[in-house]
Amino acid sequence: MLDATERRIVAACEALMDDTLALTRDLVRGYSVLGQEHGALDTMEACLERLDLPATRVPLDAPGFAEHPHRAPTEWDNAGRYNLVSRLNPEAEGPHLVFNGHLDVVPAEPTDMWTRPPWEPWERDGWLYGRGAGDMKAGIAAMVMAVAAVRRAGATIDFPLTLQTVIEEECTGNGALACLHQGYGGDFVLIPEPFGAQIYSGQVGVLWFRMRLDGVPAHVLDTAAGRNAIETLQAYLPALKALETEINALPRPTPYEGHPHPFNLSIGRIEGGNWASSVPAHAVLEGRVGFPPGMAPDDAMERVREAIANRHAELDDDTPPPRVSFHGFRSEGHLVDLDTPGIRLLSACHEALLGEPPAHYLSTCTTDLRAFHVSGEINGTCYGPVAQRIHGVDECVEIASIRHVLTTYALFLHRWGQQATQQEPSA
């Protein structure tokens, strides 16, 4: 049930669809893995300029941010690293809406497994391919072009609105947190993560950990003279899998109690040794483990330490204990408050376009929604395109779903403005 202005907004979205896809492709070409985000940031800054939207660089090394209680420690220098923020009508009255999306992507190696190079976007059968096409550059293009569509349709955006395009979502969450630390918050946030046109209702806690084992190097003429760190490392894998089982057996908050296996372990990286004909003197394992909302990251860290220490005691093999450290994510989980005006408005926009209420999606991963939750308890949700093989080979995003997100976000913007003076959309 759309009025005349809303029908013009829908038509403007259709007219801007080619531009939305072009921006997505340009962002994919900027292969924005950790430390190489500047190409995508430059593309984004140029886009904001073309659309007559202000652009502010928000640094990740701002004064006081290193001491933020929720900031994840990093092993790299943050000098010169920044997010891009566009803030409209900051002095206006009314509830403040935030759109947030991350520009960084995970590495695509081994790239020879891809049909085409992952930084060269291509289309086939209604899907747009490339690293980050789904996670989440198409969503960023949709949220930015939604603003352009509302303006093109002659509707007014006269309420406080902030567009955030951030980095480090894939490893620390510090990008979004840096925005909030420097005052770029709001009352409600929408994030177009590629979980489809459904209301994101919760996410798990996530912890990254590292375990290093030291062996004794030796020449292969007498391997018994050394101690193979890589072989020793393998003896710890059952203990880590047992930890995953233990966490999944803990009492869970509603609605996770009905999920068969929400808290997943990933052994994501193993490195060791330095020469094929030498007994390896070291081995390093890096992993990720999920944990329930309500559990503190410190508690999850202690469980990892205990699992590894207990396994070392069981082995009783006179080896030195592994060194355990934590890097990257140490993020608590949380549940979305679904009974807020912002969620109800999004649901109404979805239903107006598709004729039925949206489904809800309970996540087994984490998103930048966590930053808004821990920094001021800002409510929000994720609602985005449909993607396949995110973090995998031949990642792709459904083009029709980009069109839907663009249109839903534009309609949401318009209706938010209409309701801004009538109700407070924050929790």
PDB file of C-alpha atoms in Angstrom, residues 282-391:
ATOM      1  CA  HIS A 282      57.378 -24.559  16.401  1.00  0.00           C
ATOM      2  CA  ALA A 283      53.742 -24.816  15.418  1.00  0.00           C
ATOM      3  CA  VAL A 284      51.018 -22.195  15.712  1.00  0.00           C
ATOM      4  CA  LEU A 285      47.271 -22.763  15.630  1.00  0.00           C
ATOM      5  CA  GLU A 286      44.732 -19.947  15.293  1.00  0.00           C
ATOM      6  CA  GLY A 287      41.067 -20.577  15.903  1.00  0.00           C
ATOM      7  CA  ARG A 288      37.673 -19.062  16.526  1.00  0.00           C
ATOM      8  CA  VAL A 289      35.050 -20.261  18.970  1.00  0.00           C
ATOM      9  CA  GLY A 290      31.481 -19.071  19.468  1.00  0.00           C
ATOM     10  CA  PHE A 291      29.772 -18.739  22.852  1.00  0.00           C
ATOM     11  CA  PRO A 292      26.305 -17.835  24.137  1.00  0.00           C
ATOM     12  CA  PRO A 293      24.869 -14.370  24.684  1.00  0.00           C
ATOM     13  CA  GLY A 294      25.268 -13.641  28.361  1.00  0.00           C
ATOM     14  CA  MET A 295      28.740 -15.174  28.617  1.00  0.00           C
ATOM     15  CA  ALA A 296      31.525 -12.623  29.001  1.00  0.00           C
ATOM     16  CA  PRO A 297      34.519 -12.810  26.626  1.00  0.00           C
ATOM     17  CA  ASP A 298      36.793 -13.204  29.664  1.00  0.00           C
ATOM     18  CA  ASP A 299      34.889 -16.360  30.620  1.00  0.00           C
ATOM     19  CA  ALA A 300      35.309 -17.746  27.103  1.00  0.00           C
ATOM     20  CA  MET A 301      39.049 -17.003  27.265  1.00  0.00           C
ATOM     21  CA  GLU A 302      39.325 -18.898  30.534  1.00  0.00           C
ATOM     22  CA  ARG A 303      37.559 -21.913  29.028  1.00  0.00           C
ATOM     23  CA  VAL A 304      40.053 -21.972  26.146  1.00  0.00           C
ATOM     24  CA  ARG A 305      42.996 -21.722  28.556  1.00  0.00           C
ATOM     25  CA  GLU A 306      41.609 -24.505  30.726  1.00  0.00           C
ATOM     26  CA  ALA A 307      40.925 -26.836  27.788  1.00  0.00           C
ATOM     27  CA  ILE A 308      44.490 -26.479  26.535  1.00  0.00           C
ATOM     28  CA  ALA A 309      46.061 -26.707  29.998  1.00  0.00           C
ATOM     29  CA  ASN A 310      44.042 -29.812  30.870  1.00  0.00           C
ATOM     30  CA  ARG A 311      45.055 -31.484  27.615  1.00  0.00           C
ATOM     31  CA  HIS A 312      48.696 -30.689  28.305  1.00  0.00           C
ATOM     32  CA  ALA A 313      48.403 -32.358  31.717  1.00  0.00           C
ATOM     33  CA  GLU A 314      46.746 -35.416  30.173  1.00  0.00           C
ATOM     34  CA  LEU A 315      49.537 -35.846  27.626  1.00  0.00           C
ATOM     35  CA  ASP A 316      52.150 -35.883  30.419  1.00  0.00           C
ATOM     36  CA  ASP A 317      54.953 -35.967  27.838  1.00  0.00           C
ATOM     37  CA  ASP A 318      57.493 -33.575  29.382  1.00  0.00           C
ATOM     38  CA  THR A 319      56.837 -30.959  26.697  1.00  0.00           C
ATOM     39  CA  PRO A 320      56.591 -27.288  27.682  1.00  0.00           C
ATOM     40  CA  PRO A 321      53.004 -26.048  27.949  1.00  0.00           C
ATOM     41  CA  PRO A 322      51.593 -24.280  24.914  1.00  0.00           C
ATOM     42  CA  ARG A 323      51.521 -20.496  24.956  1.00  0.00           C
ATOM     43  CA  VAL A 324      47.959 -19.224  24.609  1.00  0.00           C
ATOM     44  CA  SER A 325      47.077 -15.688  23.530  1.00  0.00           C
ATOM     45  CA  PHE A 326      44.060 -13.849  22.175  1.00  0.00           C
ATOM     46  CA  HIS A 327      43.925 -11.567  19.163  1.00  0.00           C
ATOM     47  CA  GLY A 328      41.114 -10.108  17.117  1.00  0.00           C
ATOM     48  CA  PHE A 329      37.527 -10.745  18.140  1.00  0.00           C
ATOM     49  CA  ARG A 330      36.586 -10.900  21.778  1.00  0.00           C
ATOM     50  CA  SER A 331      32.962  -9.969  21.265  1.00  0.00           C
ATOM     51  CA  GLU A 332      29.980 -10.743  23.453  1.00  0.00           C
ATOM     52  CA  GLY A 333      26.772 -11.987  21.900  1.00  0.00           C
ATOM     53  CA  HIS A 334      23.411 -10.300  22.221  1.00  0.00           C
ATOM     54  CA  LEU A 335      19.752 -10.563  21.318  1.00  0.00           C
ATOM     55  CA  VAL A 336      17.948  -7.898  19.298  1.00  0.00           C
ATOM     56  CA  ASP A 337      14.996  -6.186  20.961  1.00  0.00           C
ATOM     57  CA  LEU A 338      12.352  -6.945  18.351  1.00  0.00           C
ATOM     58  CA  ASP A 339       9.638  -4.898  20.069  1.00  0.00           C
ATOM     59  CA  THR A 340      10.831  -1.429  19.075  1.00  0.00           C
ATOM     60  CA  PRO A 341       9.414   1.091  16.593  1.00  0.00           C
ATOM     61  CA  GLY A 342      12.459   0.788  14.310  1.00  0.00           C
ATOM     62  CA  ILE A 343      11.974  -2.971  13.899  1.00  0.00           C
ATOM     63  CA  ARG A 344       8.235  -2.555  13.431  1.00  0.00           C
ATOM     64  CA  LEU A 345       8.793   0.114  10.774  1.00  0.00           C
ATOM     65  CA  LEU A 346      11.242  -2.095   8.875  1.00  0.00           C
ATOM     66  CA  SER A 347       8.768  -4.979   9.022  1.00  0.00           C
ATOM     67  CA  ALA A 348       6.030  -2.729   7.664  1.00  0.00           C
ATOM     68  CA  CYS A 349       8.225  -1.603   4.766  1.00  0.00           C
ATOM     69  CA  HIS A 350       9.062  -5.216   3.950  1.00  0.00           C
ATOM     70  CA  GLU A 351       5.391  -6.179   4.003  1.00  0.00           C
ATOM     71  CA  ALA A 352       4.377  -3.176   1.882  1.00  0.00           C
ATOM     72  CA  LEU A 353       6.736  -4.342  -0.869  1.00  0.00           C
ATOM     73  CA  LEU A 354       6.403  -8.132  -0.619  1.00  0.00           C
ATOM     74  CA  GLY A 355       2.913  -8.599   0.766  1.00  0.00           C
ATOM     75  CA  GLU A 356       3.891 -10.649   3.799  1.00  0.00           C
ATOM     76  CA  PRO A 357       5.707 -10.096   7.114  1.00  0.00           C
ATOM     77  CA  PRO A 358       9.458 -10.775   7.209  1.00  0.00           C
ATOM     78  CA  ALA A 359      10.907 -13.899   8.751  1.00  0.00           C
ATOM     79  CA  HIS A 360      13.416 -13.691  11.595  1.00  0.00           C
ATOM     80  CA  TYR A 361      17.003 -14.930  11.405  1.00  0.00           C
ATOM     81  CA  LEU A 362      19.020 -16.102  14.419  1.00  0.00           C
ATOM     82  CA  SER A 363      22.736 -15.963  13.662  1.00  0.00           C
ATOM     83  CA  THR A 364      25.618 -18.257  14.602  1.00  0.00           C
ATOM     84  CA  CYS A 365      28.180 -15.566  13.745  1.00  0.00           C
ATOM     85  CA  THR A 366      28.777 -11.941  14.735  1.00  0.00           C
ATOM     86  CA  THR A 367      28.396  -8.568  13.013  1.00  0.00           C
ATOM     87  CA  ASP A 368      29.125  -4.926  13.771  1.00  0.00           C
ATOM     88  CA  LEU A 369      25.744  -4.794  15.467  1.00  0.00           C
ATOM     89  CA  ARG A 370      27.730  -5.792  18.584  1.00  0.00           C
ATOM     90  CA  ALA A 371      29.478  -2.394  18.680  1.00  0.00           C
ATOM     91  CA  PHE A 372      26.169  -0.550  18.878  1.00  0.00           C
ATOM     92  CA  HIS A 373      24.959  -2.929  21.567  1.00  0.00           C
ATOM     93  CA  VAL A 374      27.988  -2.540  23.847  1.00  0.00           C
ATOM     94  CA  SER A 375      28.479   1.188  23.197  1.00  0.00           C
ATOM     95  CA  GLY A 376      25.271   2.774  24.410  1.00  0.00           C
ATOM     96  CA  GLU A 377      22.829  -0.117  23.909  1.00  0.00           C
ATOM     97  CA  ILE A 378      21.720   1.209  20.518  1.00  0.00           C
ATOM     98  CA  ASN A 379      19.141  -1.133  19.055  1.00  0.00           C
ATOM     99  CA  GLY A 380      19.126  -2.220  15.427  1.00  0.00           C
ATOM    100  CA  THR A 381      19.174  -5.179  13.112  1.00  0.00           C
ATOM    101  CA  CYS A 382      20.606  -6.579   9.886  1.00  0.00           C
ATOM    102  CA  TYR A 383      18.543  -6.775   6.704  1.00  0.00           C
ATOM    103  CA  GLY A 384      20.361  -7.256   3.433  1.00  0.00           C
ATOM    104  CA  PRO A 385      20.797  -9.004   0.093  1.00  0.00           C
ATOM    105  CA  VAL A 386      21.000 -12.741  -0.531  1.00  0.00           C
ATOM    106  CA  ALA A 387      24.568 -14.010  -0.934  1.00  0.00           C
ATOM    107  CA  GLN A 388      26.188 -17.372  -1.470  1.00  0.00           C
ATOM    108  CA  ARG A 389      29.649 -18.673  -0.540  1.00  0.00           C
ATOM    109  CA  ILE A 390      30.636 -15.661   1.561  1.00  0.00           C
ATOM    110  CA  HIS A 391      34.244 -16.192   2.752  1.00  0.00           C
TER     111      HIS A 391
END
